XYZ file of C-alpha atoms in Angstrom:
615
model
C -0.010 0.002 0.012
C 1.445 3.328 -1.157
C 0.426 6.477 0.519
C 1.745 9.940 -0.513
C 1.742 12.798 2.082
C 2.126 16.457 1.069
C 2.873 19.728 2.801
C 2.527 23.033 0.884
C 1.464 26.654 0.770
C 2.882 27.883 4.092
C 6.672 27.186 4.117
C 9.012 24.242 3.483
C 6.750 22.338 1.084
C 7.583 18.644 0.799
C 6.401 15.274 -0.349
C 6.841 11.895 1.400
C 6.010 8.448 0.190
C 5.431 5.389 2.384
C 4.837 1.786 1.447
C 3.234 -0.500 4.039
C 4.255 1.865 6.699
C 7.839 2.125 5.653
C 9.287 5.418 4.534
C 10.346 5.045 0.886
C 11.203 8.709 -0.052
C 10.844 12.149 1.346
C 12.217 15.560 0.183
C 11.633 19.224 0.355
C 10.726 21.182 -2.735
C 13.348 23.826 -2.114
C 16.062 21.303 -3.060
C 14.727 21.193 -6.647
C 13.638 24.823 -7.173
C 16.645 26.358 -5.337
C 14.240 28.620 -3.544
C 14.816 28.375 0.209
C 11.739 27.388 2.200
C 9.809 27.087 -1.007
C 6.046 27.137 -0.174
C 4.671 26.212 -3.539
C 3.030 22.989 -4.639
C 5.841 20.452 -4.447
C 5.565 19.333 -8.076
C 9.314 18.216 -8.189
C 9.290 16.598 -4.780
C 6.185 14.574 -5.788
C 7.726 13.581 -9.058
C 10.883 12.402 -7.332
C 9.000 10.223 -4.816
C 6.871 8.703 -7.469
C 9.666 8.008 -9.820
C 11.877 6.568 -7.019
C 9.200 4.009 -6.323
C 8.397 3.480 -9.959
C 4.707 4.141 -9.493
C 1.862 6.394 -10.959
C -1.006 8.100 -9.216
C -3.075 4.960 -9.914
C -0.850 3.036 -7.634
C -1.532 5.271 -4.636
C -3.956 4.118 -2.079
C -4.518 7.765 -1.105
C -2.972 11.229 -1.010
C -2.972 13.119 2.290
C -2.463 16.820 2.882
C -0.920 17.917 6.183
C -3.318 20.802 7.090
C -7.108 21.229 7.222
C -7.937 24.257 4.927
C -11.467 24.621 6.236
C -10.179 25.067 9.772
C -7.529 27.418 8.597
C -10.192 29.492 6.743
C -12.184 29.516 10.014
C -9.240 31.048 11.795
C -8.745 33.669 9.104
C -12.443 34.592 9.108
C -12.665 34.766 12.913
C -9.481 36.854 13.151
C -10.807 39.253 10.472
C -14.140 39.469 12.289
C -12.382 40.235 15.585
C -10.533 43.065 13.891
C -13.702 44.540 12.469
C -12.938 47.763 10.567
C -9.199 47.228 11.248
C -9.074 44.048 9.221
C -7.942 45.686 5.901
C -4.311 44.752 6.260
C -5.094 41.105 7.191
C -7.489 40.777 4.267
C -5.063 42.372 1.806
C -2.217 40.282 2.909
C -3.899 36.697 3.053
C -7.326 36.805 1.325
C -5.999 35.857 -2.179
C -3.765 33.018 -1.086
C -6.497 31.695 1.204
C -9.163 31.523 -1.466
C -7.165 30.984 -4.648
C -5.110 27.940 -3.632
C -5.477 26.876 0.036
C -9.230 26.097 -0.121
C -8.735 24.502 -3.545
C -5.629 22.463 -2.609
C -7.290 19.258 -3.769
C -7.451 20.692 -7.302
C -3.866 21.820 -7.156
C -2.474 18.480 -5.937
C -4.561 16.578 -8.415
C -3.096 18.645 -11.187
C 0.438 17.957 -9.852
C -0.048 14.154 -9.603
C -2.603 13.406 -12.308
C -5.103 11.932 -9.786
C -5.698 11.402 -6.070
C -5.133 7.690 -5.811
C -7.612 4.944 -5.373
C -9.748 6.987 -2.989
C -10.311 9.587 -5.728
C -10.299 12.478 -3.185
C -7.788 14.273 -1.077
C -7.559 13.317 2.543
C -6.467 15.894 5.026
C -5.250 15.735 8.640
C -4.877 18.580 11.074
C -1.568 20.386 11.077
C -0.504 19.372 14.671
C -1.773 15.777 14.146
C 0.613 15.651 11.146
C 3.513 16.941 13.480
C 2.490 14.368 16.190
C 2.435 11.569 13.728
C 5.777 12.491 12.214
C 7.276 12.380 15.746
C 5.603 9.305 17.123
C 5.396 6.732 14.239
C 9.047 6.742 13.153
C 10.260 6.665 16.743
C 11.442 3.477 18.446
C 8.771 3.790 21.191
C 5.633 1.734 21.629
C 4.329 4.456 23.975
C 5.343 8.088 24.259
C 4.220 11.493 25.338
C 3.966 13.741 22.301
C 4.749 17.404 22.343
C 4.360 19.646 19.377
C 5.164 23.339 19.253
C 5.274 25.685 16.277
C 4.010 29.044 14.870
C 0.446 27.995 14.082
C -1.420 25.255 12.187
C -5.164 25.952 11.775
C -5.734 27.105 15.345
C -3.211 25.063 17.402
C 0.272 26.440 18.295
C 1.156 23.892 20.998
C -0.265 20.507 21.758
C 0.245 17.667 24.286
C -0.799 14.146 23.472
C -0.008 10.467 23.881
C 0.987 7.836 21.400
C 0.168 4.208 22.188
C 0.735 1.415 19.649
C -0.840 2.795 16.540
C -3.120 5.186 18.319
C -2.450 8.954 18.713
C -4.570 11.252 20.858
C -4.052 14.990 21.459
C -5.466 16.123 24.922
C -4.341 19.707 25.336
C -3.890 22.620 22.981
C -2.784 26.228 23.190
C -4.446 28.221 20.377
C -3.685 31.229 18.047
C -2.729 33.998 18.515
C -0.789 32.721 21.568
C 2.200 30.991 20.124
C 5.782 30.290 21.366
C 6.903 29.892 17.793
C 5.481 33.255 16.784
C 7.091 34.815 19.827
C 10.477 33.429 18.851
C 9.942 34.572 15.294
C 8.946 38.079 16.560
C 12.298 38.469 18.300
C 14.205 36.944 15.384
C 12.573 39.715 13.292
C 13.313 42.480 15.821
C 16.953 41.472 15.953
C 17.247 41.851 12.146
C 17.027 38.290 10.989
C 14.574 36.705 8.597
C 11.513 34.840 10.041
C 11.601 31.052 9.330
C 15.090 31.363 8.045
C 17.166 33.270 10.644
C 15.793 31.585 13.709
C 18.868 29.356 13.854
C 21.006 32.491 13.945
C 18.958 33.994 16.708
C 19.489 30.759 18.687
C 23.214 30.714 17.893
C 23.533 34.340 19.159
C 22.138 33.573 22.567
C 25.312 32.217 24.254
C 27.113 35.540 23.479
C 24.565 37.392 25.667
C 23.104 37.462 29.175
C 19.373 36.991 29.876
C 19.014 40.474 31.280
C 15.566 40.881 29.604
C 14.106 37.696 30.980
C 12.119 39.349 33.724
C 10.830 41.966 31.285
C 9.640 39.310 29.035
C 7.789 37.582 31.805
C 6.221 40.813 32.985
C 5.311 42.661 29.776
C 5.300 40.142 26.851
C 4.197 36.669 28.054
C 2.275 35.268 30.979
C 3.589 31.768 31.620
C 1.837 29.391 34.087
C 3.354 26.586 36.128
C 2.136 24.018 33.648
C 3.909 25.678 30.734
C 0.726 27.168 29.276
C 1.129 30.790 28.257
C -0.609 33.860 26.817
C 0.981 36.626 24.827
C 0.371 40.316 25.475
C -0.995 41.126 22.052
C -0.447 44.860 22.535
C 3.189 44.193 21.496
C 2.485 42.164 18.357
C 1.184 42.882 14.912
C 1.048 39.487 13.112
C -2.589 38.985 14.175
C -3.459 42.295 12.461
C -1.954 41.216 9.132
C 1.119 43.466 9.704
C 4.745 42.725 10.506
C 5.520 40.536 13.465
C 5.664 43.185 16.108
C 4.522 46.703 17.234
C 7.887 48.232 16.601
C 7.362 51.431 18.584
C 6.393 49.417 21.723
C 9.306 46.999 21.314
C 11.648 49.948 20.974
C 10.377 51.498 24.191
C 10.880 48.148 26.023
C 14.251 47.316 24.641
C 15.964 50.569 24.395
C 15.794 51.285 20.717
C 14.409 50.286 17.327
C 14.662 47.121 15.348
C 18.166 46.179 14.174
C 18.127 46.421 10.347
C 19.308 43.376 8.416
C 23.091 43.278 7.923
C 23.758 45.989 10.479
C 26.330 45.366 13.149
C 24.977 43.105 15.848
C 25.257 44.680 19.303
C 25.256 43.450 22.876
C 21.533 44.293 23.022
C 20.698 41.710 20.362
C 22.889 39.115 22.121
C 21.092 39.794 25.467
C 17.704 39.650 23.837
C 18.586 36.308 22.227
C 19.856 34.900 25.542
C 16.688 36.096 27.360
C 14.256 34.652 24.800
C 16.238 31.383 24.673
C 16.000 31.053 28.482
C 12.248 31.626 28.333
C 11.836 29.105 25.558
C 13.637 26.431 27.495
C 11.602 27.092 30.600
C 8.305 26.762 28.726
C 9.356 23.544 27.021
C 10.505 22.016 30.269
C 7.339 23.093 32.034
C 5.108 21.549 29.264
C 7.097 18.370 29.418
C 6.863 18.163 33.231
C 3.101 18.851 33.049
C 2.604 16.173 30.410
C 4.604 13.685 32.442
C 2.586 14.385 35.599
C -0.819 14.247 33.984
C -0.583 11.731 31.179
C 2.629 9.778 31.464
C 3.679 8.882 34.945
C 4.468 5.312 33.661
C 5.709 6.512 30.199
C 9.499 6.965 30.021
C 9.506 8.440 26.464
C 8.761 11.766 24.832
C 8.725 12.662 21.166
C 8.789 16.122 19.633
C 7.944 17.920 16.390
C 6.958 21.333 15.146
C 9.425 24.073 14.238
C 10.288 24.754 17.890
C 11.543 21.190 18.205
C 14.473 22.324 16.097
C 15.603 24.331 18.985
C 18.422 21.911 19.865
C 19.532 23.817 22.928
C 16.080 23.391 24.594
C 16.097 19.692 23.426
C 19.490 19.092 25.130
C 18.288 20.724 28.326
C 15.105 18.597 28.296
C 17.210 15.502 28.014
C 19.541 16.513 30.848
C 16.648 17.301 33.181
C 15.719 13.602 32.999
C 11.946 14.284 33.067
C 11.848 11.397 30.587
C 14.359 8.607 30.091
C 14.273 8.803 26.312
C 13.648 11.494 23.787
C 13.141 11.315 19.985
C 12.817 14.305 17.658
C 11.545 14.294 14.142
C 14.630 15.304 11.961
C 12.298 17.269 9.597
C 10.475 18.757 12.669
C 9.055 21.773 10.804
C 6.367 21.890 8.088
C 8.407 19.633 5.700
C 7.994 16.727 8.197
C 4.177 17.240 8.093
C 4.081 15.496 4.712
C 5.522 12.400 6.366
C 3.314 12.677 9.353
C 0.186 13.001 7.207
C 1.020 9.846 5.268
C 1.796 7.810 8.345
C -1.327 9.041 10.152
C -3.494 7.803 7.344
C -1.766 4.422 7.304
C -2.179 3.740 11.081
C -5.275 5.757 12.023
C -7.439 5.694 8.865
C -6.435 2.283 7.606
C -5.832 0.888 11.099
C -2.724 -0.996 10.110
C -0.562 -2.762 12.807
C 2.456 -0.853 13.992
C 5.816 -2.443 14.508
C 8.634 -0.280 16.072
C 12.201 -0.559 14.896
C 15.587 0.231 16.454
C 17.090 2.741 16.383
C 14.083 4.178 14.510
C 12.208 3.992 11.146
C 13.689 7.214 9.801
C 16.826 5.398 8.547
C 19.099 8.271 9.139
C 16.669 10.564 7.224
C 18.638 9.781 4.056
C 15.459 9.743 1.906
C 16.198 12.083 -1.041
C 17.878 11.700 -4.479
C 21.116 9.979 -5.117
C 23.381 9.955 -8.190
C 25.453 7.124 -9.514
C 29.210 7.389 -10.165
C 28.373 6.994 -13.895
C 26.085 10.035 -13.823
C 28.676 12.034 -11.901
C 31.464 11.173 -14.287
C 29.357 12.046 -17.346
C 28.658 15.505 -15.864
C 32.330 16.124 -14.945
C 33.526 15.016 -18.395
C 30.983 17.309 -20.084
C 32.110 20.356 -18.052
C 35.761 19.359 -18.375
C 36.484 19.127 -14.632
C 39.783 17.473 -13.568
C 39.039 14.547 -11.223
C 40.411 11.434 -9.750
C 38.355 8.273 -9.401
C 39.621 6.139 -6.523
C 38.699 2.496 -6.862
C 40.048 1.214 -3.583
C 37.844 2.895 -0.960
C 40.479 2.482 1.778
C 42.754 4.708 -0.255
C 39.957 7.170 -0.839
C 39.244 7.699 2.816
C 42.935 7.935 3.593
C 43.491 10.666 0.976
C 40.373 12.575 2.136
C 41.422 12.365 5.820
C 44.921 13.633 4.911
C 43.443 16.707 3.134
C 41.285 17.424 6.215
C 44.319 17.059 8.470
C 46.143 19.630 6.380
C 43.419 22.152 7.156
C 41.535 21.826 3.811
C 37.837 22.447 3.589
C 36.153 19.523 1.948
C 32.700 19.164 0.283
C 31.062 15.818 0.775
C 28.486 14.462 -1.648
C 27.349 10.925 -1.274
C 24.327 8.724 -1.439
C 20.737 9.919 -0.818
C 20.212 13.563 0.237
C 18.992 14.320 3.770
C 15.292 15.013 4.561
C 14.945 17.928 6.920
C 17.145 21.072 7.506
C 20.251 19.275 8.723
C 23.058 17.980 6.530
C 24.085 14.674 8.069
C 27.069 13.608 6.039
C 25.682 13.164 2.612
C 25.440 16.770 1.542
C 27.963 18.309 3.988
C 31.002 20.483 4.144
C 33.533 19.026 6.607
C 36.756 20.297 8.143
C 39.316 19.881 10.902
C 37.643 20.873 14.380
C 41.125 21.330 15.954
C 41.830 24.477 13.903
C 41.466 27.726 15.964
C 40.447 29.785 12.888
C 38.334 27.238 11.102
C 35.046 28.619 12.376
C 35.591 32.112 11.031
C 37.193 30.691 7.842
C 34.129 28.563 7.097
C 31.697 31.323 7.869
C 33.402 34.141 5.963
C 35.097 32.328 3.037
C 32.803 29.353 2.477
C 29.335 30.051 3.734
C 29.523 33.836 3.268
C 27.737 34.513 6.501
C 28.233 36.111 9.927
C 31.405 34.963 11.732
C 29.619 34.261 15.007
C 27.576 31.311 13.746
C 28.644 28.044 15.361
C 29.365 24.778 13.600
C 28.387 21.281 14.583
C 30.621 18.351 15.369
C 30.147 14.952 13.771
C 31.628 12.474 16.187
C 32.136 8.661 15.958
C 29.420 7.315 18.188
C 31.687 5.166 20.199
C 33.763 8.225 20.948
C 30.955 10.492 21.923
C 31.648 10.511 25.720
C 35.400 11.092 25.141
C 34.553 14.522 23.681
C 31.151 15.624 25.082
C 28.977 15.423 28.198
C 26.136 13.934 26.168
C 25.362 10.198 26.937
C 22.762 9.464 24.292
C 23.199 9.065 20.528
C 22.309 12.140 18.527
C 22.114 11.034 14.904
C 20.091 13.915 13.669
C 22.062 16.830 15.162
C 19.125 17.849 17.302
C 20.773 17.903 20.814
C 23.207 20.403 22.316
C 25.492 19.498 25.239
C 28.789 20.559 26.732
C 32.242 19.777 25.509
C 34.055 17.682 28.163
C 35.418 19.853 30.876
C 38.881 18.438 30.543
C 38.910 19.507 26.923
C 37.873 23.128 27.678
C 40.235 26.061 27.658
C 39.844 29.019 30.007
C 37.756 31.556 28.185
C 36.560 34.923 29.590
C 33.815 36.186 27.331
C 33.235 39.455 29.298
C 36.920 40.372 29.139
C 37.055 39.691 25.371
C 33.992 41.848 24.770
C 35.541 44.697 26.799
C 38.613 44.496 24.644
C 36.851 44.195 21.321
C 33.616 46.015 21.747
C 30.934 44.300 19.659
C 33.465 42.824 17.215
C 32.835 39.141 17.450
C 35.724 38.021 15.225
C 38.379 38.033 17.842
C 36.065 36.134 20.158
C 35.245 33.504 17.552
C 38.918 32.855 16.965
C 39.701 32.483 20.677
C 40.758 29.016 21.763
C 37.945 27.508 23.810
C 38.793 23.839 23.693
C 41.030 21.441 21.857
C 38.267 21.200 19.224
C 37.591 24.985 18.978
C 35.885 25.022 15.571
C 32.939 23.131 17.034
C 32.895 24.615 20.599
C 30.535 27.549 21.137
C 31.342 30.441 23.481
C 29.459 28.717 26.331
C 31.427 25.363 25.629
C 28.401 23.816 23.998
C 28.090 21.962 20.751
C 25.253 20.830 18.487
C 26.245 17.146 18.236
C 25.853 14.579 15.517
C 26.771 11.034 16.318
C 27.769 8.808 13.442
C 27.812 5.028 13.402
C 28.782 2.585 10.677
C 25.334 1.010 10.448
C 23.592 4.271 9.599
C 26.114 5.807 7.331
C 29.128 3.797 6.558
C 30.665 6.216 4.102
C 30.686 9.109 6.582
C 31.762 6.898 9.389
C 34.680 5.598 7.484
C 35.847 9.065 6.599
C 35.799 10.219 10.199
C 37.440 6.967 11.270
C 40.261 7.556 8.807
C 40.579 11.126 10.053
C 40.930 9.734 13.508
C 43.642 7.327 12.399
C 45.460 10.216 10.732
C 45.165 12.712 13.631
C 43.814 10.912 16.751
C 40.704 13.097 16.578
C 37.417 11.282 16.138
C 35.472 14.400 15.242
C 35.023 16.603 12.144
C 33.259 19.849 11.613
C 29.967 19.159 9.715
C 27.978 22.008 8.117
C 25.495 21.961 5.266
C 26.747 21.937 1.678
C 25.464 25.341 0.599
C 26.147 29.031 0.973
C 24.097 31.497 2.930
C 20.602 31.846 1.498
C 20.899 28.814 -0.682
C 19.181 25.463 -0.125
C 21.470 22.438 0.490
C 22.827 21.091 -2.749
C 20.879 18.325 -4.366
C 22.773 17.433 -7.585
C 26.482 16.932 -8.734
C 26.076 20.095 -10.769
C 24.998 22.202 -7.727
C 27.839 20.569 -5.655
C 30.450 21.512 -8.209
C 29.067 25.053 -8.606
C 29.254 25.670 -4.886
C 32.770 24.174 -4.792
C 33.964 26.448 -7.527
C 32.202 29.654 -6.245
C 33.651 29.356 -2.755
C 37.099 28.877 -1.302
C 36.411 25.235 -0.664
C 39.550 23.206 -1.359
C 38.452 19.622 -2.079
C 35.349 18.049 -3.341
C 34.320 14.363 -2.849
C 31.595 13.054 -5.132
C 31.089 9.431 -4.164
C 34.568 7.913 -4.851
C 35.702 10.814 -6.893
C 38.067 13.579 -5.708
C 38.392 17.000 -7.170
C 41.122 19.500 -6.105
C 40.473 23.193 -6.516
C 43.973 23.955 -7.794
C 43.612 21.577 -10.666
C 40.443 23.131 -12.010
C 40.061 25.734 -14.761
C 39.443 29.202 -13.617
C 35.808 29.775 -12.601
C 34.108 32.417 -14.645
C 30.690 33.889 -13.886
C 28.928 37.078 -14.680
C 27.461 39.343 -11.971
C 27.832 38.496 -8.335
C 26.053 35.112 -8.025
C 25.338 35.854 -4.253
C 22.549 38.214 -5.534
C 20.604 35.105 -6.501
C 19.887 34.200 -2.852
C 17.843 36.166 -0.448
C 19.725 36.829 2.867
C 18.431 35.392 6.004
């Protein structure tokens, strides 16, 4: 039984195909269109999933959409009604999209696929049910508390539920306009970053600051109860009126000045705001989890998370360390893209009532669910474009050569196997480097990624060496948990003194030695950790293992294979283009190696960075 799930028309459109409950293929539309967070109907993603399985629309049992458009229309109408004569901006901003595509989504999807499967009609789930299903069904747990937190889906912004066997039930809900996700986005916007795209930057900025605005937030912006439920003070926000995220004049009064404009220098104020909002976010997540455990899960040791806020890996790490639950599993595509998978799985288990069997470590299979390219296809492209390359037949030699280049301080692009589903590059579409280099973080940011120097990088560590480097005691295959670098590896580091010496200039701070793996150690000694084992990704594991044999270090820097504003590369052509446009030194395409110094000079017209919208 094939079931196709689809997310679209909000952000991060995607398609996911399952067969008999097993995930066959899943991918975001942005990877094909090269438009980050593409919200359109995922024509290309659907086409890939269907072609990968070798099926047509007639083979589909059903097609499922991840959101209920009638309930979303209900929210829009009631929001407009509540605004009365002040509803002009809301209507002008959302009326057309609501009535031209969202209500007629079944027609749009039927056009994309050529049919709606054997059911002959589009099935829909509710947005947070899709999130819940995406978190619970692929997890290794028979029973789990389910927590979903995001901006908004129909009415819900936060839900608490329970998964048992094949059954999912949501028991509690916080409704729009009260939203932790929208609160986080509002401050992302106020600090000069792009909503839905710059939230990672806002989270990465927090360790530079102090939570001096925390009490102000609790007093003026949000009322948080002991059970984690909350209400926003809507006097400070404008999203519910169809405007920008915030009432800028009121924010300015509260935070000592207006909104930071994009690309302006980041000041201590933005750092302190980020630290304060992060502290508040962590507090709410922990209180929600504690409440859920007390009321619904005294005998349930597991929790699963999804929704955009589940990508806040700092909060996730804190939740794990607090030991409210013994085990935690987070959907790797926790945002709207994962809703496509959740919708398909919900239909299989809840509509068709199929039996569920859990699998260890999970049923996500590393989230390597996107397109792959054969060596033959790669070589044909390289030959056509006259690239100089070396095909290494003996893989042991390949890994040894790659590890040697990393040990020399080279920056290496890694393109292998199926592309990752979700926002994290997990070794198949990654840029890797030596974490021992004191200046590697700023080098990667400024010369490869073309982004702000302060942004931290993640370590990919051999799973069996995890506790030699980090305080984390649980595997983290999807780079969704933050924990501390081992104390014995840390170097003395006085952030306040460095700020006094450099003002708001972050570059000297970034280049300061913080541990013996400084390129992946944030200023608070934290790291967003990916654990790698041979069973899940043999290719990436062998590369890191060879690097360890060369250097004694079982960790590499792992960042996504793209530049700022660009989606992660999907094809060999995109990988080669990114390699040539940046100061990357080496490119690995399956068992093929390209060295920058051997290539012809790269020629391009106007500045290609203008192609991508900054975050």
